[in-house]
mmCIF file of C-alpha atoms and ligand atoms in Angstrom:
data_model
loop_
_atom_site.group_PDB
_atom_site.id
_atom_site.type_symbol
_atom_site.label_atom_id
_atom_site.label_comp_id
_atom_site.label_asym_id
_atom_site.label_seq_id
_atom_site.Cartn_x
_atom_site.Cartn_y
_atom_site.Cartn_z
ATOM 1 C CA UNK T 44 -127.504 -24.775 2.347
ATOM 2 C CA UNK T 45 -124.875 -25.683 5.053
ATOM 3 C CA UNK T 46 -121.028 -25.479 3.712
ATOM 4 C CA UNK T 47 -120.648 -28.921 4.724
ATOM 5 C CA UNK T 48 -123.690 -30.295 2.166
ATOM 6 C CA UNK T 49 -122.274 -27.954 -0.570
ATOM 7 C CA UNK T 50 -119.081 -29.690 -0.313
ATOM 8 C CA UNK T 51 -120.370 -33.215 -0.270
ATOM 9 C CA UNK T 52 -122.426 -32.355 -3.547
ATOM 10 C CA UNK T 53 -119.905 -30.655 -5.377
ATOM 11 C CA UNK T 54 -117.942 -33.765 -4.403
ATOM 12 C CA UNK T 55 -120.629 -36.366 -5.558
ATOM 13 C CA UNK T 56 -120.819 -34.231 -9.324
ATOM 14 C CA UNK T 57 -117.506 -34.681 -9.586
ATOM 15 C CA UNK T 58 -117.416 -38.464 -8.496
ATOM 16 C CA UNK T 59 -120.366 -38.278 -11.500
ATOM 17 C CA UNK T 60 -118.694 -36.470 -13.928
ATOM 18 C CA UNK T 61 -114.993 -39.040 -13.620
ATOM 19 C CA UNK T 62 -117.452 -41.912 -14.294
ATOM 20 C CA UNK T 63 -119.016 -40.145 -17.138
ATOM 21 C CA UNK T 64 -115.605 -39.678 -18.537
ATOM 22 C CA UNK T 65 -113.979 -43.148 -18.336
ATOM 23 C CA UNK T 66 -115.747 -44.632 -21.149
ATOM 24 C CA UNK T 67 -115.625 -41.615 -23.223
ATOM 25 C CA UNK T 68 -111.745 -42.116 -22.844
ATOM 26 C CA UNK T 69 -111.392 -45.757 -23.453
ATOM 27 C CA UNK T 70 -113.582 -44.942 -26.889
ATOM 28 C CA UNK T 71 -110.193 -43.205 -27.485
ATOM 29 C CA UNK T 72 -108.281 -46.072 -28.057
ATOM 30 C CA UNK T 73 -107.938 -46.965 -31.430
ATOM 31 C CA UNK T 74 -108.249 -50.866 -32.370
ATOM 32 C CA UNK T 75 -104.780 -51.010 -33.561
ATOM 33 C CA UNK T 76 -101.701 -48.714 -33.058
ATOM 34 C CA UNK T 77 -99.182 -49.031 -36.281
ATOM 35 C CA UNK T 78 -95.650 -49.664 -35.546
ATOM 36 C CA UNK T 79 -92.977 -48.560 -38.117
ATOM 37 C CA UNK T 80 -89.608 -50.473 -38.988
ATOM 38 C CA UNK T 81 -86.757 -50.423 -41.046
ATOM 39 C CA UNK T 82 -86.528 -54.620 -40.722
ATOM 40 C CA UNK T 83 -88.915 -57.018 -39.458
ATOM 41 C CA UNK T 84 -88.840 -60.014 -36.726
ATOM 42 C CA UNK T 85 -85.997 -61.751 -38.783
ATOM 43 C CA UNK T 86 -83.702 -59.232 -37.818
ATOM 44 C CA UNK T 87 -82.394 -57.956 -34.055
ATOM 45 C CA UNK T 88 -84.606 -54.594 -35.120
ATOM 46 C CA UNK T 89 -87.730 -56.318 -35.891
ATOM 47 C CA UNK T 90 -87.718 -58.513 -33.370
ATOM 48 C CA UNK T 91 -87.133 -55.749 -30.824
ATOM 49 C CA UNK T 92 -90.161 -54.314 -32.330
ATOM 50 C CA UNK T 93 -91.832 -57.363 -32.021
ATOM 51 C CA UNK T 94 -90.910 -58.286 -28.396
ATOM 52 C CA UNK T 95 -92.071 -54.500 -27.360
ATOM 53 C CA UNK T 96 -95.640 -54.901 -29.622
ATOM 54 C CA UNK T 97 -95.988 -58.353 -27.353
ATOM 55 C CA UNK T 98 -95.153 -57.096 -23.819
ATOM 56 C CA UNK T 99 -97.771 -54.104 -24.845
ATOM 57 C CA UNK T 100 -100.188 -56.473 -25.539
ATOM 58 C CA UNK T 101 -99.586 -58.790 -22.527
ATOM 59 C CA UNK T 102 -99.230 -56.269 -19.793
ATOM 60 C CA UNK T 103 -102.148 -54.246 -21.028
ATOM 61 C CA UNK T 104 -104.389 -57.041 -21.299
ATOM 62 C CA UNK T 105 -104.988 -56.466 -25.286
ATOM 63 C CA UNK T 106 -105.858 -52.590 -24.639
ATOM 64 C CA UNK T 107 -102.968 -51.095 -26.549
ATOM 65 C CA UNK T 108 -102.455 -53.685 -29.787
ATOM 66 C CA UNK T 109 -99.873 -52.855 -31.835
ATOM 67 C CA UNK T 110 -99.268 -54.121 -35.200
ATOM 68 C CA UNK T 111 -95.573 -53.979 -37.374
ATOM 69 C CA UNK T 112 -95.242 -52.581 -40.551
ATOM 70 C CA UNK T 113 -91.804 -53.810 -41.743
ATOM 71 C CA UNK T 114 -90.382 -51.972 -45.164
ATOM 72 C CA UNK T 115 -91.205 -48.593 -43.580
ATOM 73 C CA UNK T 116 -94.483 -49.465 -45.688
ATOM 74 C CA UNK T 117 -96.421 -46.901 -44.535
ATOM 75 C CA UNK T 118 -94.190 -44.385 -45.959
ATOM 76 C CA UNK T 119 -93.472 -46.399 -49.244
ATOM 77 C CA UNK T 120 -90.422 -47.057 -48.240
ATOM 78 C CA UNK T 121 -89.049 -43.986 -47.467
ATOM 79 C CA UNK T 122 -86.779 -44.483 -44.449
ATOM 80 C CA UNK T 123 -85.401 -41.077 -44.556
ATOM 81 C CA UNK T 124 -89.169 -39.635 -44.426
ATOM 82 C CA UNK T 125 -89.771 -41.594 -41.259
ATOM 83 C CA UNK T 126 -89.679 -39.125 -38.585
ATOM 84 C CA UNK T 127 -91.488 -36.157 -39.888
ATOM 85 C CA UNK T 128 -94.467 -39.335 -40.382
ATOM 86 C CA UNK T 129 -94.335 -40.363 -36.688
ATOM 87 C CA UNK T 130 -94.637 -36.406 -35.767
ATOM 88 C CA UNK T 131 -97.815 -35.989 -38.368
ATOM 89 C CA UNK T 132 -99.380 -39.082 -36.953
ATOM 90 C CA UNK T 133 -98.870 -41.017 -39.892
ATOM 91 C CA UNK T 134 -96.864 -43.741 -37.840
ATOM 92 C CA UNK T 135 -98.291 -44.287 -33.816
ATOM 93 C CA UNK T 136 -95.093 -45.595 -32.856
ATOM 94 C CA UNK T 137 -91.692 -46.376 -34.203
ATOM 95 C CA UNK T 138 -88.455 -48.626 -33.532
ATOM 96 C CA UNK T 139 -85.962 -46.654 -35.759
ATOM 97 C CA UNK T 140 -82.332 -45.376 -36.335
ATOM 98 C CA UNK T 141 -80.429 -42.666 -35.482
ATOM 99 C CA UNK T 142 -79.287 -42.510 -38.896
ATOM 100 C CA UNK T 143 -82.837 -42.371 -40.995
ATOM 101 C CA UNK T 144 -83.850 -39.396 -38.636
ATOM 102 C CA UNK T 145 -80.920 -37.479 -38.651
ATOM 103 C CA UNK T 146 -82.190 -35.368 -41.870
ATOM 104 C CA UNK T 147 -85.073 -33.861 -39.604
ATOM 105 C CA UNK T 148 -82.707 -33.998 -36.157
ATOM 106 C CA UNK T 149 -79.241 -33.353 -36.990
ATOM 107 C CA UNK T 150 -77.785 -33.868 -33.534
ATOM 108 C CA UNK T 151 -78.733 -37.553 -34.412
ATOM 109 C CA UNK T 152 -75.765 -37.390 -37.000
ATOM 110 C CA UNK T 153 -73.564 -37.662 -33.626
ATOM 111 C CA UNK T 154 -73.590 -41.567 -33.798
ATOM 112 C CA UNK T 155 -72.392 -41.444 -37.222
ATOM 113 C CA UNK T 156 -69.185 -39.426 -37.254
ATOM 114 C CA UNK T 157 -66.502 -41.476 -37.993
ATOM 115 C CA UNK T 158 -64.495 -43.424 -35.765
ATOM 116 C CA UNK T 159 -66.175 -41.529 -32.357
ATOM 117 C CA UNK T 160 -67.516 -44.766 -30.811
ATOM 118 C CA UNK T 161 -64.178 -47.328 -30.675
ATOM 119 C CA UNK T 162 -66.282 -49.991 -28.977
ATOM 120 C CA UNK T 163 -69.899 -51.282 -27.236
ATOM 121 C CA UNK T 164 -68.569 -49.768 -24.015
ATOM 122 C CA UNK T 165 -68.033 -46.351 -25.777
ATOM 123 C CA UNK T 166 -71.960 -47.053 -27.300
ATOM 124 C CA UNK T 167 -73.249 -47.211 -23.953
ATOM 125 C CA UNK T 168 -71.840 -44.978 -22.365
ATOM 126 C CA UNK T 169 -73.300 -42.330 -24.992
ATOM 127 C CA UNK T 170 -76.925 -44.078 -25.279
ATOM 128 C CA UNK T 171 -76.985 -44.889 -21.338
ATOM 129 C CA UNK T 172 -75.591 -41.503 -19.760
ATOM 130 C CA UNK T 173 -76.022 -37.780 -20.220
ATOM 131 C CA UNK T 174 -75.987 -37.932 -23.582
ATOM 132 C CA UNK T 175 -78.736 -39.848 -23.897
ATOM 133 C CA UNK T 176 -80.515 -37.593 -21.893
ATOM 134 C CA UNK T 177 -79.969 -34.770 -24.150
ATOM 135 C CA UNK T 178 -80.905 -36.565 -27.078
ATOM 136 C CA UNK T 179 -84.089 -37.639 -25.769
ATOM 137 C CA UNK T 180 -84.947 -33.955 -24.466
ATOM 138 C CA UNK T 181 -83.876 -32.973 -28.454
ATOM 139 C CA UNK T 182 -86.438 -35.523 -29.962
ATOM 140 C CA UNK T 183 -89.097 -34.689 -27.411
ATOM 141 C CA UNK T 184 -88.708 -31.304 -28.782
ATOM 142 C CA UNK T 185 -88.794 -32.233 -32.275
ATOM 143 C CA UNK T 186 -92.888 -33.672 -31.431
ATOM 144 C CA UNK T 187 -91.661 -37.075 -31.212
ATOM 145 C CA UNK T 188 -92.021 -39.003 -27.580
ATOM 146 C CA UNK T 189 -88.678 -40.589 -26.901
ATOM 147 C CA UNK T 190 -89.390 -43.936 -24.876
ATOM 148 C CA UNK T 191 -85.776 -46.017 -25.041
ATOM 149 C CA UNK T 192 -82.907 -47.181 -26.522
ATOM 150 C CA UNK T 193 -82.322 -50.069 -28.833
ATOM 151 C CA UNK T 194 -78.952 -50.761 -31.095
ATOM 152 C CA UNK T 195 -78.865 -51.774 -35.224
ATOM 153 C CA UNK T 196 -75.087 -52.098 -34.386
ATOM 154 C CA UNK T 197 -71.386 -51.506 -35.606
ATOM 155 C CA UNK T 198 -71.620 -50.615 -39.341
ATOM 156 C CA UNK T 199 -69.279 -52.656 -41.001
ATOM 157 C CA UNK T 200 -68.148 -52.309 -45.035
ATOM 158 C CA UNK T 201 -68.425 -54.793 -47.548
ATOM 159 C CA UNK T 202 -67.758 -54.911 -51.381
ATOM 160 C CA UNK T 203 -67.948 -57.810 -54.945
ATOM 161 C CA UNK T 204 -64.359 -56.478 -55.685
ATOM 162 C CA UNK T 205 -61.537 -56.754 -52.784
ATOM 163 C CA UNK T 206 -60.551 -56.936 -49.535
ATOM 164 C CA UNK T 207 -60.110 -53.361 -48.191
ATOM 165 C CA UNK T 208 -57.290 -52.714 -45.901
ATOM 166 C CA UNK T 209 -56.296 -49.323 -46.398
ATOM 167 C CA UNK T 210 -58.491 -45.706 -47.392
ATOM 168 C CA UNK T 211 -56.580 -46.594 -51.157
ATOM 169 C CA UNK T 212 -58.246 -49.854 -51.391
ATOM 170 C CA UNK T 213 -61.971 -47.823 -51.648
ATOM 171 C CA UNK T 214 -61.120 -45.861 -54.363
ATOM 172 C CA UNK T 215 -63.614 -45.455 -57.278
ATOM 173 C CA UNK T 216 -65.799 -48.342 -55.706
ATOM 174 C CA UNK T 217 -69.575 -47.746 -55.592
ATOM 175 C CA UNK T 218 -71.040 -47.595 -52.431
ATOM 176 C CA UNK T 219 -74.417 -47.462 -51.155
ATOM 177 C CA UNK T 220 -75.170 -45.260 -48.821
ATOM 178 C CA UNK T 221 -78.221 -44.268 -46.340
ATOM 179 C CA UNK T 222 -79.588 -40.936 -46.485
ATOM 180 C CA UNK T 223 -77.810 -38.310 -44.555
ATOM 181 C CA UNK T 224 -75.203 -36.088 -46.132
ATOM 182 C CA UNK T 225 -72.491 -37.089 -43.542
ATOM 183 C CA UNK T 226 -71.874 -40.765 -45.114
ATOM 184 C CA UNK T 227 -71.488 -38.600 -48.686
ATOM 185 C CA UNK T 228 -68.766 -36.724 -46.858
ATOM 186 C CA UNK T 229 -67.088 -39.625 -45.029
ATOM 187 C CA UNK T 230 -67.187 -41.658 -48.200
ATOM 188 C CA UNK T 231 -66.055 -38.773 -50.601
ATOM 189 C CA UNK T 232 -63.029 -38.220 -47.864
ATOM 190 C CA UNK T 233 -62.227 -42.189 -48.314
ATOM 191 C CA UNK T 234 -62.036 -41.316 -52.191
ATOM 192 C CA UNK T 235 -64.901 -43.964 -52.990
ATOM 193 C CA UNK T 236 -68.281 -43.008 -55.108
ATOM 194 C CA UNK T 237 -71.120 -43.063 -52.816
ATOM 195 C CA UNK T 238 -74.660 -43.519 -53.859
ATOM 196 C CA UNK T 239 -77.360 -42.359 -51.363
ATOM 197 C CA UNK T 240 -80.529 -44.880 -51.510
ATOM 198 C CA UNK T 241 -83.257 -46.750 -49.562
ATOM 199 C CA UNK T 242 -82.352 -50.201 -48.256
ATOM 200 C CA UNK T 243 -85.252 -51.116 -50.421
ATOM 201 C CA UNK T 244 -83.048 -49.924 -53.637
ATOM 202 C CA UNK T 245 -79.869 -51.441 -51.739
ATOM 203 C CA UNK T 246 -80.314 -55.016 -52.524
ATOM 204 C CA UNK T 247 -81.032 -54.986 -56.191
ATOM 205 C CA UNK T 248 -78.703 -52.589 -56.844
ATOM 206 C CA UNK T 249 -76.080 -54.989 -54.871
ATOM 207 C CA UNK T 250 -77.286 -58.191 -56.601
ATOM 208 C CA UNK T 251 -77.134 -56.446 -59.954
ATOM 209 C CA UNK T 252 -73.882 -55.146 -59.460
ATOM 210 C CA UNK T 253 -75.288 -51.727 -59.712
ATOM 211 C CA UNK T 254 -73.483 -51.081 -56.838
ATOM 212 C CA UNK T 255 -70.321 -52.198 -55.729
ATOM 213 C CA UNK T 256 -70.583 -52.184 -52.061
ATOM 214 C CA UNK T 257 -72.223 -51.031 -48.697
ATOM 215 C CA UNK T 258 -72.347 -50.622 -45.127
ATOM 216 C CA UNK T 259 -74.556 -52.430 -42.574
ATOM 217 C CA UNK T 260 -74.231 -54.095 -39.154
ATOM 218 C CA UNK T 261 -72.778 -57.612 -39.558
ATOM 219 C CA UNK T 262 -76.603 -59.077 -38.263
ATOM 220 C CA UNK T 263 -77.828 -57.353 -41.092
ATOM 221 C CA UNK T 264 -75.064 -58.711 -43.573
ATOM 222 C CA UNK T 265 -76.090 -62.622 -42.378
ATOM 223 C CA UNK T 266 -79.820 -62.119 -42.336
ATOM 224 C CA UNK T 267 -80.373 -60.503 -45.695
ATOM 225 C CA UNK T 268 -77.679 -63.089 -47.032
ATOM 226 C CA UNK T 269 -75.410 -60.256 -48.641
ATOM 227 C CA UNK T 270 -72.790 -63.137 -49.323
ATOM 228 C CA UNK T 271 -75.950 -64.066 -52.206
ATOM 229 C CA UNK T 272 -75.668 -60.428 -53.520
ATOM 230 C CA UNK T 273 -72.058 -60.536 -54.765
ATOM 231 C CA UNK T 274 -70.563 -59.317 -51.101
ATOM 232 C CA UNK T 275 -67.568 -61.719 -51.022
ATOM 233 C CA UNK T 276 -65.340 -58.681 -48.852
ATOM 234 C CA UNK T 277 -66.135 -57.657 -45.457
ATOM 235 C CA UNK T 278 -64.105 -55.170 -43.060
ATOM 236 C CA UNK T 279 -64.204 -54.832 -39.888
ATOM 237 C CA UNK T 280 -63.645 -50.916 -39.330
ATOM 238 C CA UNK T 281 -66.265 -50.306 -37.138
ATOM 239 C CA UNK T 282 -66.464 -46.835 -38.189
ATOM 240 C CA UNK T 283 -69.892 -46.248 -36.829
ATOM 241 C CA UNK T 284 -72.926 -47.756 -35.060
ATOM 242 C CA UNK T 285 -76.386 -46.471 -35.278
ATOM 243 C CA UNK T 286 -78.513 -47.058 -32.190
ATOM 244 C CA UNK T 287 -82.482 -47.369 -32.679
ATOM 245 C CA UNK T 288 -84.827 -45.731 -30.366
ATOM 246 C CA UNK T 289 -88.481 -46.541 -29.219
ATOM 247 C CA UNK T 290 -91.066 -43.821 -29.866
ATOM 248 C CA UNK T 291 -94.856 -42.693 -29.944
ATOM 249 C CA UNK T 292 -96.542 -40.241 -31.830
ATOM 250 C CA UNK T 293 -97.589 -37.451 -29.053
ATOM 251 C CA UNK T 294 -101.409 -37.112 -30.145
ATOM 252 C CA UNK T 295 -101.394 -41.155 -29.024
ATOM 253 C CA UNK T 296 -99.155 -40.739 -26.207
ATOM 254 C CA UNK T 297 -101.827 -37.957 -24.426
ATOM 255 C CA UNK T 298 -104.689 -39.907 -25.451
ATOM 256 C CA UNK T 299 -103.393 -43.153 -22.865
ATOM 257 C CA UNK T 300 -103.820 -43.000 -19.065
ATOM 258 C CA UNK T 301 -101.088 -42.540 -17.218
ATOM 259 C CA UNK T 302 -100.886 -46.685 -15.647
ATOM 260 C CA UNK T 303 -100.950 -47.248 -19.735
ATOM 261 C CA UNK T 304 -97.870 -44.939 -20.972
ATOM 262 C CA UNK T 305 -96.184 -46.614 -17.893
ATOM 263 C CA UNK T 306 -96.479 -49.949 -19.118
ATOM 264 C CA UNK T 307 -95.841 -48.656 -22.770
ATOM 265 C CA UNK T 308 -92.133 -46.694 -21.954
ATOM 266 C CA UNK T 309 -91.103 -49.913 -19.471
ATOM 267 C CA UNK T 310 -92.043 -52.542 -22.082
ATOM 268 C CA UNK T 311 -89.889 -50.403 -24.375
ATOM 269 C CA UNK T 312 -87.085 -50.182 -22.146
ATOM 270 C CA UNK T 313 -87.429 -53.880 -21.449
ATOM 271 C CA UNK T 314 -87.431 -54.886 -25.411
ATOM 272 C CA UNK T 315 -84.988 -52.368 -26.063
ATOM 273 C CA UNK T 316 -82.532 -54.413 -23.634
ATOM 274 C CA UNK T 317 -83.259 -57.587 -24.775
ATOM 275 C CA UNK T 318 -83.170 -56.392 -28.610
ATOM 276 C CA UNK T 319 -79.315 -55.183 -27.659
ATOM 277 C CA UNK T 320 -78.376 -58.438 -26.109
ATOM 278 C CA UNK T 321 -79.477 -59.823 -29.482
ATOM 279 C CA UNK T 322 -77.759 -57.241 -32.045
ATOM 280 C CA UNK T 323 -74.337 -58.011 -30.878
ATOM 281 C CA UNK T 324 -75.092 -61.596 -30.886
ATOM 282 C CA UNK T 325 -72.007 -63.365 -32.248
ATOM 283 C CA UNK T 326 -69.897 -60.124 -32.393
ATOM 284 C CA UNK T 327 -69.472 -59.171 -28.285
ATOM 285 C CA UNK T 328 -67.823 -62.652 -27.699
ATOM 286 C CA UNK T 329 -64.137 -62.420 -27.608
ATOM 287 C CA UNK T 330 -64.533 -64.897 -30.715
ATOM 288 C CA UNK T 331 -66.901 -63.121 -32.610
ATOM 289 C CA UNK T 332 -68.169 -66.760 -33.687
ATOM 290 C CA UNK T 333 -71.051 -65.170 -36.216
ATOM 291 C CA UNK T 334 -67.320 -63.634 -38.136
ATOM 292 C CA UNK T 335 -66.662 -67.638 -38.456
ATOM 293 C CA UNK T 336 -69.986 -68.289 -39.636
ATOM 294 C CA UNK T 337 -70.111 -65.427 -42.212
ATOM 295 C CA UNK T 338 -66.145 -66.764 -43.490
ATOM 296 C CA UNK T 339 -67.507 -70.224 -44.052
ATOM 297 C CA UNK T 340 -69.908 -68.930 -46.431
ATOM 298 C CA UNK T 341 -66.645 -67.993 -48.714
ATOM 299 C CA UNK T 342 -66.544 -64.393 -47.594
ATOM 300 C CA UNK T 343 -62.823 -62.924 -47.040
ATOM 301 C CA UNK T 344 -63.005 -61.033 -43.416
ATOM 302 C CA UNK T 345 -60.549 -58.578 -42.927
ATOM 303 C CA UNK T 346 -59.795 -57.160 -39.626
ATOM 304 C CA UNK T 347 -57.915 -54.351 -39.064
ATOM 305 C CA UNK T 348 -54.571 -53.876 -36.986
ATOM 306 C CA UNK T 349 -55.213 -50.554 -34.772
ATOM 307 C CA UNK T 350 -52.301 -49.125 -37.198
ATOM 308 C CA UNK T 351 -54.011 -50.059 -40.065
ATOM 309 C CA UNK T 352 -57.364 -48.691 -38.704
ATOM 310 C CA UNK T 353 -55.690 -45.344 -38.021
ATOM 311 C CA UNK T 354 -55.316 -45.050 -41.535
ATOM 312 C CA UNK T 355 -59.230 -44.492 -41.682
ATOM 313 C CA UNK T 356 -59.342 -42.458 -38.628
ATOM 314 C CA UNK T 357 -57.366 -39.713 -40.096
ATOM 315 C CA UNK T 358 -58.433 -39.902 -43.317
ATOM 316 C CA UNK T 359 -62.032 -39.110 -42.062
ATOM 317 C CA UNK T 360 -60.607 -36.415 -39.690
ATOM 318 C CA UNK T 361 -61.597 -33.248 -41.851
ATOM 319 C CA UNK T 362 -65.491 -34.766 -42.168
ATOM 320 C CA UNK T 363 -65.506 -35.580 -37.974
ATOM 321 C CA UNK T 364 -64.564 -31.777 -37.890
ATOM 322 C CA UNK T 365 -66.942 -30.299 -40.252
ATOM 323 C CA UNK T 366 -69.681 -32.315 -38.885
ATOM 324 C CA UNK T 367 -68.589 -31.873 -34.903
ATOM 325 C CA UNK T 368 -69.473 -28.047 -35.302
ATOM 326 C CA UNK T 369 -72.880 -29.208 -37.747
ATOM 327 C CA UNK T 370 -74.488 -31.511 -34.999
ATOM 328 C CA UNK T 371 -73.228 -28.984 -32.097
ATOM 329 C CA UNK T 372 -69.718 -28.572 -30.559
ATOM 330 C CA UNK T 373 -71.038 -29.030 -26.724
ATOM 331 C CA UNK T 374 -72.848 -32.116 -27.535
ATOM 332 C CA UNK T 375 -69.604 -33.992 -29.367
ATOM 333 C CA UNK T 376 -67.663 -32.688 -26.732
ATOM 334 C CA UNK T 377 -69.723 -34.030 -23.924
ATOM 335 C CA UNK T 378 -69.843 -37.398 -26.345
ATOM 336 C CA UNK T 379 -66.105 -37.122 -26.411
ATOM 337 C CA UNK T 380 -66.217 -37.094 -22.135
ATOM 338 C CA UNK T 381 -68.044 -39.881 -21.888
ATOM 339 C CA UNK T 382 -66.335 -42.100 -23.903
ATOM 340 C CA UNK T 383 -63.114 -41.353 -22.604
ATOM 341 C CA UNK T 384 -64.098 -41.985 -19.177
ATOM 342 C CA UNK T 385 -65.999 -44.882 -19.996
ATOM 343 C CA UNK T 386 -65.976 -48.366 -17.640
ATOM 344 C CA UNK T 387 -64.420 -51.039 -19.953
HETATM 345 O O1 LIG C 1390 -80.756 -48.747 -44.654
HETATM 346 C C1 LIG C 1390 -79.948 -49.282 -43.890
HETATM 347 O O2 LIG C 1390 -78.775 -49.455 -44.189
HETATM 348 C C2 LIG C 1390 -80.425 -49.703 -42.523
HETATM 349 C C3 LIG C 1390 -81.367 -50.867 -42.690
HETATM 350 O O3 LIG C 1390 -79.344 -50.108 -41.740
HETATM 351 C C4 LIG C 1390 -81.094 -48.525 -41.883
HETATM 352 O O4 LIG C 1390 -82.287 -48.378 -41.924
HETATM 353 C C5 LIG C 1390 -80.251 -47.493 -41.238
#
């Protein structure tokens, strides 16, 4: 056999052997991926979720079609178990915070130190630059595929007993907490009693009085009508802000084509944007008109003069420290760069 025929044959099996494949891989596609959340469509998260599940669906013409489980229901509920089920392949894809995966990635505690992020800017410039990048390599490395950036928001305080102004005003109130360690320390520092539970526990507990008070971006506050659960106080402290990000189990990642995962990762980054532009709805207006719509519901708003918010800042100091050196000293300090040189 001449060289030249050899080739051409080897090249015609392997022509064979590609179109063999293709429908073996499209058999690989399941008939519907399962998309975890904290909060469905009627919040900023769910809808981000929602607008990311549609664009999938859209741009892949129905291949990929993903469906939201709201509730975390396919861990019962279990926020803080959410992670570890998106690595087992329990959950093909997830829109979740920072703060519900920090157990299982502690750099992710970063967004929730106290008082390190003093505005949006300061947000994106940790989300958007290097230090993004690093916590995306750190998840990747954890067995979860990191795909973009979303935001829950600025976590704001509110209580059934008074308006808190100063760390003395927190005292002895019950607070509800989510499940990392660092909000015990932050809240023990503040001298209040915090309870760790699921947001599924949160609002009976609230509308019981079981509780006294909790934390949650102001979107959240309005949406799940917290002003019904006995939450006539808010602050505005803006002690910390949990961003969400987009991810895939790996196992379903691999089994896409490439064209697929690239329509996947840009119709995350895509919802992601557009679920940001909607969690600060109300709140990055110089007005912060949703404040005037939460106040007209009854509900005393404090905000805080930057002396009075000081207060907070260095009462929380000792916890920031203990937690800087927990989550990694060269990735607060890099944190700490960014911010400070941050574009206003
Ligand atoms: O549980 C909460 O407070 C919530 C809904 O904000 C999170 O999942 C972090």
């Amino acid at each position: 056999m001449k060289r030249k025929n050899f080739l051409g044959l080897a090249l015609a099996a392997t022509a064979l052997a590609l179109t063999a494949a293709a429908p073996a891989q499209a058999q690989t596609y399941k008939a519907e991926y399962k998309m975890s959340l904290v909060l469905g469509p009627a919040y900023p998260w769910g809808k981000g979720g929602e607008i990311w599940a549609n664009l999938v669906r859209e741009r892949t013409q129905g291949r990929i079609n993903i469906k939201l489980y709201p509730g975390v229901s396919l861990i019962q509920g279990d926020q803080t178990r959410e992670f570890s089920a998106i690595r087992q392949g329990v959950i093909d894809l997830a829109v979740g915070s920072t703060i519900n995966w920090s157990p299982q990635v502690k750099e992710l505690n970063l967004f929730s130190l106290p008082f390190l992020m003093p505005d949006y800017a300061a947000m994106d410039a940790l989300t958007q630059g290097e230090v993004g990048k690093d916590i995306f390599r750190i998840i990747d490395k954890a067995g979860v595929m990191p795909l973009a950036w979303g935001e829950n928001g600025y976590r704001e305080i509110s209580n059934s007993k008074r308006a808190i102004k100063m760390p003395e005003d927190l005292k002895g109130l019950k607070i509800r907490v989510v499940g990392s360690p660092l909000f015990l320390d932050t809240f023990t520092a503040l001298g209040a009693n915090p309870t760790q539970m699921s947001w599924a526990d949160a609002q009976p507990a609230l509308a019981t009085g079981a509780v006294d008070g909790q934390e949650n971006p102001m979107a959240i506050y309005t949406a799940a009508k917290l002003h019904t659960m006995a939450q006539k106080y808010v602050t505005m402290w803006g002690y910390v802000a949990d961003p969400l990000i987009f991810v895939a189990n790996k196992d379903i990642w691999a089994s896409w084509t490439p064209a697929d995962r690239a329509i996947v990762k840009q119709a995350a980054v895509d919802a992601g944007k557009q679920e940001i532009v909607i969690a600060r709805k109300g709140l990055a207006e110089a007005d912060k008109p949703l404040l005037k719509d939460i106040a007209a519901n009854g509900v005393t708003v404090t905000q805080l003069s930057p002396s009075e918010r000081e207060a907070f800042v260095k009462a929380t100091r000792p916890v920031y420290d203990k937690w800087k050196n927990q989550i990694g000293a060269n990735l607060v300090n890099t944190a700490e760069k960014s911010i400070a040189a941050r574009k206003k």
